[in-house]
Coordinates of C-alpha atoms in Angstrom, one line a residue:
X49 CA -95.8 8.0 -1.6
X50 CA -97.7 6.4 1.3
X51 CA -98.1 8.4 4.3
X52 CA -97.6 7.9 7.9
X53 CA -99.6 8.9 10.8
X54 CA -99.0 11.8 12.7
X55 CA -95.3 11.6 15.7
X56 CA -94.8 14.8 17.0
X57 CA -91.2 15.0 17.9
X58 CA -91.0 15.1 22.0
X59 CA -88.2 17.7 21.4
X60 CA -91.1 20.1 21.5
X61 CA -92.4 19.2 25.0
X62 CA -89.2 18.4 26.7
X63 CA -87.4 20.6 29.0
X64 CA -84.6 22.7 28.4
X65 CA -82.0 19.8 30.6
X66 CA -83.0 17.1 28.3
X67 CA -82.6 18.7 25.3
X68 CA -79.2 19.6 26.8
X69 CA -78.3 15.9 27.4
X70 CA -80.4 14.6 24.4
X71 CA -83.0 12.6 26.9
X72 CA -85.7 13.1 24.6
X73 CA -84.7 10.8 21.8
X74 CA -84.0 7.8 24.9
X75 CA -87.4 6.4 23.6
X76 CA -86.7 6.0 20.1
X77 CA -83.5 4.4 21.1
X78 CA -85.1 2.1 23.6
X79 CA -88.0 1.1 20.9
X80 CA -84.7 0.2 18.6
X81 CA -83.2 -2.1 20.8
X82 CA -86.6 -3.9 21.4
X83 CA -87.4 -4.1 17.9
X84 CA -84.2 -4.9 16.5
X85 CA -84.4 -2.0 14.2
X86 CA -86.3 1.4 13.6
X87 CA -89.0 1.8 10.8
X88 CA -90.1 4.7 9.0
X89 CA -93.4 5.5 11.3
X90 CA -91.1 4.8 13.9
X91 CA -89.4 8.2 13.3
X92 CA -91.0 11.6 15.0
X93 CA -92.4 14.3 12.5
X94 CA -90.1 17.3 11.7
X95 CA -89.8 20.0 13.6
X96 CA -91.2 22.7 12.4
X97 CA -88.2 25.1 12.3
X98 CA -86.7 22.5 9.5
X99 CA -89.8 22.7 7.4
X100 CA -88.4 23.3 3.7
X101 CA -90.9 26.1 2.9
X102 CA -90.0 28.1 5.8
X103 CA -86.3 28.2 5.6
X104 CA -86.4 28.5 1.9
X105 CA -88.8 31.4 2.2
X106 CA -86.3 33.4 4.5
X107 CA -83.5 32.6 2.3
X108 CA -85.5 33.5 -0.7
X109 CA -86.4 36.6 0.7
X110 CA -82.9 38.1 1.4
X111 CA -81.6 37.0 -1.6
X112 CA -84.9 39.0 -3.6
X113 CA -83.1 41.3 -0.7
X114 CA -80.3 41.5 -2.1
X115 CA -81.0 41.7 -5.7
X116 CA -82.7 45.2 -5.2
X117 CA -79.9 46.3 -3.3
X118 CA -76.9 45.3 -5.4
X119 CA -78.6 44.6 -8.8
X120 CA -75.2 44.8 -10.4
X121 CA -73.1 42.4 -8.0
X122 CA -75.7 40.8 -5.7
X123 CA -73.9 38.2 -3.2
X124 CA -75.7 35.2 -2.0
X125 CA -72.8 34.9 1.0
X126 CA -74.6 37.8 2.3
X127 CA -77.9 36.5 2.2
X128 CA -76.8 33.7 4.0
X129 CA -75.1 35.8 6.4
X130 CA -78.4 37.9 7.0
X131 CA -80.0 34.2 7.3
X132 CA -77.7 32.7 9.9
X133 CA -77.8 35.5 12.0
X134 CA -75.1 35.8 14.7
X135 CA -76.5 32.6 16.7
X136 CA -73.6 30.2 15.5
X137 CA -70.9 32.5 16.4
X138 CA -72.0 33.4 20.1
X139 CA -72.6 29.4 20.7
X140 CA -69.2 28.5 19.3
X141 CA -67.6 31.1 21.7
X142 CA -69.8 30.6 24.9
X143 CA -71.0 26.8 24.3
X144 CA -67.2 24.7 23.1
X145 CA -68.6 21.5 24.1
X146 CA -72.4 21.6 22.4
X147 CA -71.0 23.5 19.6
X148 CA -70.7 20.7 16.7
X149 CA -74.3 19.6 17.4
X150 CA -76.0 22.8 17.6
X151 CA -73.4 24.1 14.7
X152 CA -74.5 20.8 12.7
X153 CA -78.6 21.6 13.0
X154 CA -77.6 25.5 12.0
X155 CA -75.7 23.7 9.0
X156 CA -78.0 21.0 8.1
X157 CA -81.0 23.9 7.7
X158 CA -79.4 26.2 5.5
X159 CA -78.7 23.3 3.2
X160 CA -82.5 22.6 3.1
X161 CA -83.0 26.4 2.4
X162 CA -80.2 26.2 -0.2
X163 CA -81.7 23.0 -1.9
X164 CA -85.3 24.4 -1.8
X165 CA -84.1 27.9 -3.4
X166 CA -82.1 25.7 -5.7
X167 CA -85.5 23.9 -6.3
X168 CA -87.5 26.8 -7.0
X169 CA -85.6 28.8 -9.3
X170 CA -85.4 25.5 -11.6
X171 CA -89.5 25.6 -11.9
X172 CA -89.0 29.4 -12.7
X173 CA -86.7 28.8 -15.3
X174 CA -87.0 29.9 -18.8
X175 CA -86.9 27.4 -22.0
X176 CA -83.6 29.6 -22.8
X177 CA -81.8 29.2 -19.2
X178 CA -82.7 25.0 -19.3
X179 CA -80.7 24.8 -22.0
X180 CA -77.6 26.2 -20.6
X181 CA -77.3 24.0 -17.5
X182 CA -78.2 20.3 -17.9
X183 CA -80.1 18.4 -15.4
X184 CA -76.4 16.6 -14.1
X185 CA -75.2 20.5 -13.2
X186 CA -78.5 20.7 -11.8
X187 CA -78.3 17.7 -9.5
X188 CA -74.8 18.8 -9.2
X189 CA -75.5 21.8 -7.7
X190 CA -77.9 19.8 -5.5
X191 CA -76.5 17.8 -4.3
X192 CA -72.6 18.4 -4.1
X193 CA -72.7 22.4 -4.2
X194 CA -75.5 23.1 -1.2
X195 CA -74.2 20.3 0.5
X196 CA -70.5 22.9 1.3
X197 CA -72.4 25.3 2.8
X198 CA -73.3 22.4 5.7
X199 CA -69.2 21.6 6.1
X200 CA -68.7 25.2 6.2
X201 CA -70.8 26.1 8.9
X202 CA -69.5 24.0 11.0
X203 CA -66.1 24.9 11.0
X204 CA -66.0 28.5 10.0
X205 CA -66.3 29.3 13.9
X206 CA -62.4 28.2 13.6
X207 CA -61.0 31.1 10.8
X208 CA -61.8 34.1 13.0
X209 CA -61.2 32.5 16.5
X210 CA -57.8 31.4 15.6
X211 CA -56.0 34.7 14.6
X212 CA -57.3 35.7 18.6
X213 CA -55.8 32.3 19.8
X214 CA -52.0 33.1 18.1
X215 CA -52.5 36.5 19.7
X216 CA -52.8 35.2 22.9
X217 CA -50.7 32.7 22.8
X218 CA -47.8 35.1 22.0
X219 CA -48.3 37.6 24.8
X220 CA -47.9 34.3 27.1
X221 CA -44.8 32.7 25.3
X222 CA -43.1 36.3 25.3
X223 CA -44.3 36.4 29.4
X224 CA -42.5 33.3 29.9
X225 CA -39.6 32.8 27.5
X226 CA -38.7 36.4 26.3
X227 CA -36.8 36.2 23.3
X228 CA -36.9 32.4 22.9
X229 CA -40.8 32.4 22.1
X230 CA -39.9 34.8 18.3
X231 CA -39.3 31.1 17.5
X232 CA -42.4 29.8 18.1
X233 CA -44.5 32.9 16.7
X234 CA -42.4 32.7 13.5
X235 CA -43.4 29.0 13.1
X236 CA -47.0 29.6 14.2
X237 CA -47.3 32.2 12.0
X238 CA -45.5 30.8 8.8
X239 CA -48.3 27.5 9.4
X240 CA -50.8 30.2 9.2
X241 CA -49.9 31.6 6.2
X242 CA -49.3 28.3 4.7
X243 CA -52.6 27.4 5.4
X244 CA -54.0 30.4 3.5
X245 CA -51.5 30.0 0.8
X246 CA -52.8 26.5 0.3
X247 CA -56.3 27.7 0.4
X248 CA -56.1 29.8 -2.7
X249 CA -54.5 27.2 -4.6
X250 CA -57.1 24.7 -3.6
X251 CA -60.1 26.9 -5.2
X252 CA -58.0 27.3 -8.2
X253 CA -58.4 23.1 -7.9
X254 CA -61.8 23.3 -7.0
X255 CA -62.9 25.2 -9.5
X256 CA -61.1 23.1 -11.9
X257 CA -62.6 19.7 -10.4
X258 CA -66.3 21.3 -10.7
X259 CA -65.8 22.1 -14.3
X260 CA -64.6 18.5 -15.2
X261 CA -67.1 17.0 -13.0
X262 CA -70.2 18.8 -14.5
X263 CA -68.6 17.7 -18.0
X264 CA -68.7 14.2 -16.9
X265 CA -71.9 13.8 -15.2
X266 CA -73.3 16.0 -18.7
X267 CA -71.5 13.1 -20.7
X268 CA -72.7 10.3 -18.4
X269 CA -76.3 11.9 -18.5
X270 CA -76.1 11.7 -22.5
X271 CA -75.2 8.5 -22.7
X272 CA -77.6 6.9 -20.5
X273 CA -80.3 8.9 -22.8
X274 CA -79.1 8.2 -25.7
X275 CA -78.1 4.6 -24.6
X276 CA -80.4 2.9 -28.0
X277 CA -78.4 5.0 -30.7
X278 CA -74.7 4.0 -28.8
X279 CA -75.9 0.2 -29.1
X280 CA -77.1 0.4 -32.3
X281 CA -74.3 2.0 -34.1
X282 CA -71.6 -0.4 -31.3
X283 CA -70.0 2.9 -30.4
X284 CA -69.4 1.5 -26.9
X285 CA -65.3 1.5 -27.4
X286 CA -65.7 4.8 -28.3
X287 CA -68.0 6.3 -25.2
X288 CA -65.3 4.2 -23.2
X289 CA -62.8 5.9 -24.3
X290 CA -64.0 9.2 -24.0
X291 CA -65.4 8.8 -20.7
X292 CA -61.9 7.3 -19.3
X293 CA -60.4 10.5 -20.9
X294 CA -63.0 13.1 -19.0
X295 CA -62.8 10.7 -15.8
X296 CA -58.8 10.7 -16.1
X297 CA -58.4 14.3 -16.3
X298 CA -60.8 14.6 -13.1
X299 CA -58.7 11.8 -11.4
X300 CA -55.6 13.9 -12.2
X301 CA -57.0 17.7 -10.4
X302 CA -58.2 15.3 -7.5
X303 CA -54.7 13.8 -7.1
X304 CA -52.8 17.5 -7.1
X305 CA -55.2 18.8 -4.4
X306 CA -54.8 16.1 -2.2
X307 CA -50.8 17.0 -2.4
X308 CA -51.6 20.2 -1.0
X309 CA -54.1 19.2 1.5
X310 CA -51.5 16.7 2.6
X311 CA -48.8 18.9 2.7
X312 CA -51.4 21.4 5.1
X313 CA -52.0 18.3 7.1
X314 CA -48.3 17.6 7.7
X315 CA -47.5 21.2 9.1
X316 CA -50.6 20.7 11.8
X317 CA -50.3 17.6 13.0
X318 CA -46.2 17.6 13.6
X319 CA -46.7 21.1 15.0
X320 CA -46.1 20.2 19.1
X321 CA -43.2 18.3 17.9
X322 CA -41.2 21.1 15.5
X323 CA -42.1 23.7 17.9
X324 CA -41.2 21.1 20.8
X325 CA -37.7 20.6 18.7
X326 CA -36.8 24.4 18.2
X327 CA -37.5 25.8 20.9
X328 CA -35.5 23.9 23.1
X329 CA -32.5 23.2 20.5
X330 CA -32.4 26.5 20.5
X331 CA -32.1 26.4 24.5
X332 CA -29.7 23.5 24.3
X333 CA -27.4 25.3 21.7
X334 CA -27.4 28.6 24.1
X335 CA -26.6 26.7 27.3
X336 CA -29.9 27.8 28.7
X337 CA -31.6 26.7 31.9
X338 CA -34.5 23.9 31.2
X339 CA -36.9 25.1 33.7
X340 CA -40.3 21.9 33.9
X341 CA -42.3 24.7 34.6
X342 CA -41.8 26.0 31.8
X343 CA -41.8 23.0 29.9
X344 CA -45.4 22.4 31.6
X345 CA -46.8 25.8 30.2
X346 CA -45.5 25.6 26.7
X347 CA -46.7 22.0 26.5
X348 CA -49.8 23.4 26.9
X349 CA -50.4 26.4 25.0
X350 CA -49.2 24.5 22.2
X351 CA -51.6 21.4 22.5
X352 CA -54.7 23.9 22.5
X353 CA -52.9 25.8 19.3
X354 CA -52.2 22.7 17.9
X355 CA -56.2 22.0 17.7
X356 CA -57.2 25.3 17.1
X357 CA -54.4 25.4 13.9
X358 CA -56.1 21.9 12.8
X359 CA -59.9 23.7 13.1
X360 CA -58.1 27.0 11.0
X361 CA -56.6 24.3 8.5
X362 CA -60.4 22.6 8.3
X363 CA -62.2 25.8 8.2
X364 CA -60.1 27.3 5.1
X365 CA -60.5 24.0 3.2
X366 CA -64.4 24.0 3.7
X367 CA -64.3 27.7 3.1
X368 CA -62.6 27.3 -0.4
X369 CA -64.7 25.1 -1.4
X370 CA -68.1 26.7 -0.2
X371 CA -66.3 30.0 -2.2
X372 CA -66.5 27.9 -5.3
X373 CA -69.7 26.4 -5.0
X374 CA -71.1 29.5 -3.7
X375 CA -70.7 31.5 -7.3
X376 CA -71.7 28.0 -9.0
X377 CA -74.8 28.6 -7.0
X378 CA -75.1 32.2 -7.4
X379 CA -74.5 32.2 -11.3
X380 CA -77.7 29.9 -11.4
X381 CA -79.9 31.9 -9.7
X382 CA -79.0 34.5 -11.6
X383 CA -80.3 32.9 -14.8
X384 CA -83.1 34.3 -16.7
X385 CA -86.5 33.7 -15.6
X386 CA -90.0 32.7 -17.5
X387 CA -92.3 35.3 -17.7
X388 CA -95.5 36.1 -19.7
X389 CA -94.9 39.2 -22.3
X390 CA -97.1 41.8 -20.5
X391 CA -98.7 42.9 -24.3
X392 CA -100.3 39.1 -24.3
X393 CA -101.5 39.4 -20.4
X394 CA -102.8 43.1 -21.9
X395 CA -104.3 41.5 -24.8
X396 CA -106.4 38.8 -22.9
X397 CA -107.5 41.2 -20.1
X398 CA -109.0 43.4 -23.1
X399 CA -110.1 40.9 -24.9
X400 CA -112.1 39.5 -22.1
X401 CA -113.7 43.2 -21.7
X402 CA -114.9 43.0 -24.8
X403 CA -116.2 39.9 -23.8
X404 CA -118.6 41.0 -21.2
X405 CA -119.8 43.8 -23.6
X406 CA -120.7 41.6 -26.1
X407 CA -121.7 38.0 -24.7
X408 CA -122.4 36.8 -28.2
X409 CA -118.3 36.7 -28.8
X410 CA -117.0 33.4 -28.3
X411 CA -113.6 34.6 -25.9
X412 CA -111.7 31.3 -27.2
X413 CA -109.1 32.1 -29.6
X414 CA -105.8 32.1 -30.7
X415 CA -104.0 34.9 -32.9
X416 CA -100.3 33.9 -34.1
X417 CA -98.6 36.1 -36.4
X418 CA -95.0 35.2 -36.5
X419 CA -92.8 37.2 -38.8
X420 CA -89.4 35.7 -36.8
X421 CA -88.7 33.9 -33.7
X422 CA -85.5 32.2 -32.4
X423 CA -83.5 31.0 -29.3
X424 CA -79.9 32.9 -30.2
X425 CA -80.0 36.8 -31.8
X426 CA -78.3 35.4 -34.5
X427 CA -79.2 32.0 -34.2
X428 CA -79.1 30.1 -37.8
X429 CA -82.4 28.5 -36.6
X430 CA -85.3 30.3 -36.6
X431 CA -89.4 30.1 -37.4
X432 CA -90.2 32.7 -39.5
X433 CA -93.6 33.8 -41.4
X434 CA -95.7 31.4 -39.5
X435 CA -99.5 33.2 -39.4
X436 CA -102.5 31.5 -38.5
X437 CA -105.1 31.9 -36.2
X438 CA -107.5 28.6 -34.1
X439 CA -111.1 28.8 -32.5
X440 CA -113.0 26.6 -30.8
X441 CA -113.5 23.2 -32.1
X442 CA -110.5 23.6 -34.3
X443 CA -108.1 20.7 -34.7
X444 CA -104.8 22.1 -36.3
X445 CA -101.5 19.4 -36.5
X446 CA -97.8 20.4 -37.1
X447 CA -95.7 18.2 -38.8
X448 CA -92.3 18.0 -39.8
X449 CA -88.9 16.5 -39.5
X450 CA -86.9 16.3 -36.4
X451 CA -85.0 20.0 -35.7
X452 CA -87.9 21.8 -37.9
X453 CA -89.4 23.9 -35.2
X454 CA -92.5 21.5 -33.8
X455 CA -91.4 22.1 -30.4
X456 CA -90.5 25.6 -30.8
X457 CA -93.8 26.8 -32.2
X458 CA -95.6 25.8 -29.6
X459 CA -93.1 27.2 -26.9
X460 CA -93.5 30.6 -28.9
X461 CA -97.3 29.9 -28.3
X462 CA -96.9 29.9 -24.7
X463 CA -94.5 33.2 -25.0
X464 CA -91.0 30.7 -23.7
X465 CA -88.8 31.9 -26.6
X466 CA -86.4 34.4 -26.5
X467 CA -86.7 36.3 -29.5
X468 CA -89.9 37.2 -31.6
X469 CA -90.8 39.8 -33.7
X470 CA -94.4 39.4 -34.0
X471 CA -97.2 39.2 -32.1
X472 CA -99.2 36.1 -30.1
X473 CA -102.3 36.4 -28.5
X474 CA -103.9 33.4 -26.9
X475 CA -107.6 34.2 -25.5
X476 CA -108.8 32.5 -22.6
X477 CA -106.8 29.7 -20.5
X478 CA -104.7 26.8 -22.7
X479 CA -102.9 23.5 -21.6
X480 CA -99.6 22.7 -23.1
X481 CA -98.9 18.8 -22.9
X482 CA -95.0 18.1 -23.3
X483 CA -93.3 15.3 -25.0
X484 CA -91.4 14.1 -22.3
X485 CA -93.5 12.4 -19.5
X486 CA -93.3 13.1 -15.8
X487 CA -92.9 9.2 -14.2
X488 CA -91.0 8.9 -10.4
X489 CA -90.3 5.2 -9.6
X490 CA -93.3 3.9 -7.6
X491 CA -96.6 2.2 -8.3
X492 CA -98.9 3.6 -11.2
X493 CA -101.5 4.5 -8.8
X494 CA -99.0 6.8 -7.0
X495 CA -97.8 8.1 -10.4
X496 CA -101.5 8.9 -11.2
X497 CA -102.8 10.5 -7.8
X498 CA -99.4 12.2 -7.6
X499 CA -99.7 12.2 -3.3
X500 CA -103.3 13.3 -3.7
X501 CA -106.2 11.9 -1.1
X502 CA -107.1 8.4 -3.4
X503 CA -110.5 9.1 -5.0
X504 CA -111.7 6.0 -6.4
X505 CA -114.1 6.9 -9.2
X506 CA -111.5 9.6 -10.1
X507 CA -109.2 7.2 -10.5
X508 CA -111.4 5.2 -12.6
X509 CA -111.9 7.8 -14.9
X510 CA -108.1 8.7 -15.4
X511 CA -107.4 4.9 -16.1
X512 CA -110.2 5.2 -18.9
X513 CA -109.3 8.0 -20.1
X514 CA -105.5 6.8 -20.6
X515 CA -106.3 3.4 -21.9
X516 CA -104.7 1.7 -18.7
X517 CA -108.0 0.0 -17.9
X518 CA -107.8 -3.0 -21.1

């Protein structure tokens, strides 16, 4: 985690023509061709605008937003709508030619705000909601699921502009073939309605896909953790199998929506040429008059459909699959969140009353009386008739089997559980340690000062303290 002097971005100093044309960035490029390459303090600090914490703080907020004001069927689409704004539409309707960059930089921010709300909602988690997704859906929805909302941005511009494209298109055919342009509008219409047919039958797909996926990346996950039992017990033939079986069925819902997106991709790409075809065979076949004016104009109004049919086509593929990802996304916020039973926040504040009445008190204690706790209602685990209670200077070890509760007393200490019937009351402030370490892959210095300002004799005394220093 080393860190790099400060680069302010010249975005923020130049003028509204170069950051039109993109001037601005010609002196990282021409550093790049000197240098052969660009290095990381090469690169200009982020613009403020695209600060994590900011955009996932608006996002955050409309989505709180939008929990008080549908509690019942809250909708993160309109959160995002209230956090896009209107900007991306009026740019995509006044600005055609800078619209894919500007609709890129709306795109590439709202998947920072969706990975940073993503991100915080894990750390607010409860011991009950971590064990319903595993950390693969987690990185799942990280990485695969915010990521839609980027491609969807940038072509959703397409699905309302289109319908108003057809429209005009067939006041003009009808101004300048009559009759003849039905045929067109029929065919423009039927690709329409293809496209939308296909679109609901590609989140059927899509939803399938995500449900194999996240069963495979769970699977793969396992595996990898539990990769000392599989060699011990040679069950390698048998996680091969099973993960060619998982990957096979994914394989096979990847194939079929790829038939459908071809078969979209077909109808918009030979679209000129069918139109092209009926439309004048029809002429041919009536003996009509083949006007190259005529010929000129269709040509074309159907070579700016044609795009704008390919965008549609885009746009309700991307939408699909944001529609999918965006209840993925929304059923995991939704999860329930840690928080501290209000009768042990009660207890400590009284106890620490007392405490100032009577100085003489030690305020260090801890009160368990547990007559049942457990994850599940009716669970068939569960701690029951556990009653003890700790001061100061007290050194108290639980010991058991695997599966007997260790781990589960102590997260009924710190109120996590679901269930209890009982009371805790923990007096004062506690640590709770975990089993399972928190190591990133860098040096142990950056593992120990954990992007903190390097204080040498602090450091000293960590490395003693852990035994690191022999």
């Amino acid at each position: 985690m080393k860190s790099y002097p400060s680069n302010p971005s010249p975005f923020l100093y130049a003028n509204k023509w170069s950051q039109l044309f993109h001037n601005w960035i010609s002196v990282l490029i021409n550093l790049s061709h000197k240098q052969g390459t660009v290095y990381l303090n090469d690169l200009y600090d982020i613009l403020p605008e695209y600060e994590s914490k900011q955009l996932t703080d608006i996002l955050q907020n409309n989505w709180f937003d939008e929990l008080k004001r549908s509690p019942e069927n809250p909708s993160l689409l309109l959160a995002t709508i209230r956090t896009v704004g209107w900007k991306p539409m009026m740019i995509g309707l006044l600005l055609v030619p800078n619209y894919y960059y500007l609709a890129e930089i709306f795109s590439i921010r709202m998947r920072i705000a969706y990975q940073g709300l993503i991100f915080r909602k894990v750390l607010r988690l409860s011991s009950r909601s971590l064990n319903t997704f595993s950390s693969g859906e987690i990185t799942n929805l990280f990485s695969n699921d915010a990521t839609q909302i980027q491609l969807f941005l940038i072509s959703f511009n397409f699905l309302w502009s289109t319908p108003l494209d057809i429209i005009a298109m067939i006041f003009l055919f009808w101004h300048f073939m009559n009759y003849i342009s039905l045929i067109a509008i029929g065919y423009t219409v039927l690709i329409a309605l293809i496209a939308t047919l296909i679109g609901h039958i590609a989140v059927y797909y899509r939803t399938k896909i995500l449900q194999v996926t996240d069963k495979r990346v769970k699977l793969m996950a396992e595996i990898i953790k539990s990769m000392r039992i599989v060699k011990m017990y040679c069950w390698e033939s048998a996680i091969n199998r099973k993960v060619r079986s998982v990957r096979k069925h994914e394989i096979i819902r990847y194939a079929i929506r790829s038939i459908f997106d071809s078969i979209q991709t077909i109808f918009t790409q030979t679209y000129i040429t069918v139109t092209f075809l009926i439309i004048f065979g029809t002429m041919w076949l009536l003996n009509m008059h083949f006007d190259m004016r005529l010929f000129t104009v269709a040509a074309c109004m159907l070579c700016y459909l044609e795009i704008s049919l390919m965008e549609f086509g885009i746009g309700m593929h991307d939408l699909v699959h944001y529609a999918a990802a965006e209840k993925r996304i929304q059923k995991f916020l939704l999860l329930d969140e840690f928080e501290k039973d209000r009768s042990l926040k009660s207890a400590v504040c009284k106890t620490a009353d007392n405490n100032l009445d009577n100085p003489m008190i030690s305020p260090s204690k801890v009160e368990c009386y547990i007559s049942q706790a457990s994850w599940e209602m009716n669970g068939l685990f569960s701690l029951k008739n556990v009653i003890f209670n700790a001061y100061p200077g007290d050194l108290i070890c639980v010991i058991g089997p695997v599966g007997s509760g260790k781990s589960s007393l102590l997260q009924t200490l710190t109120n996590e559980i679901t269930f209890l019937n009982g009371s805790i009351q923990l007096q004062d402030s506690f640590c709770y340690v975990p089993q399972e370490p928190w190591i990133f892959s860098s040096t142990v210095k950056e593992n120990i000062i954990f992007g903190e300002e390097y204080n040498s004799k602090k450091f000293q005394r960590v490395i003693q303290a852990v035994a690191l220093d022999t």
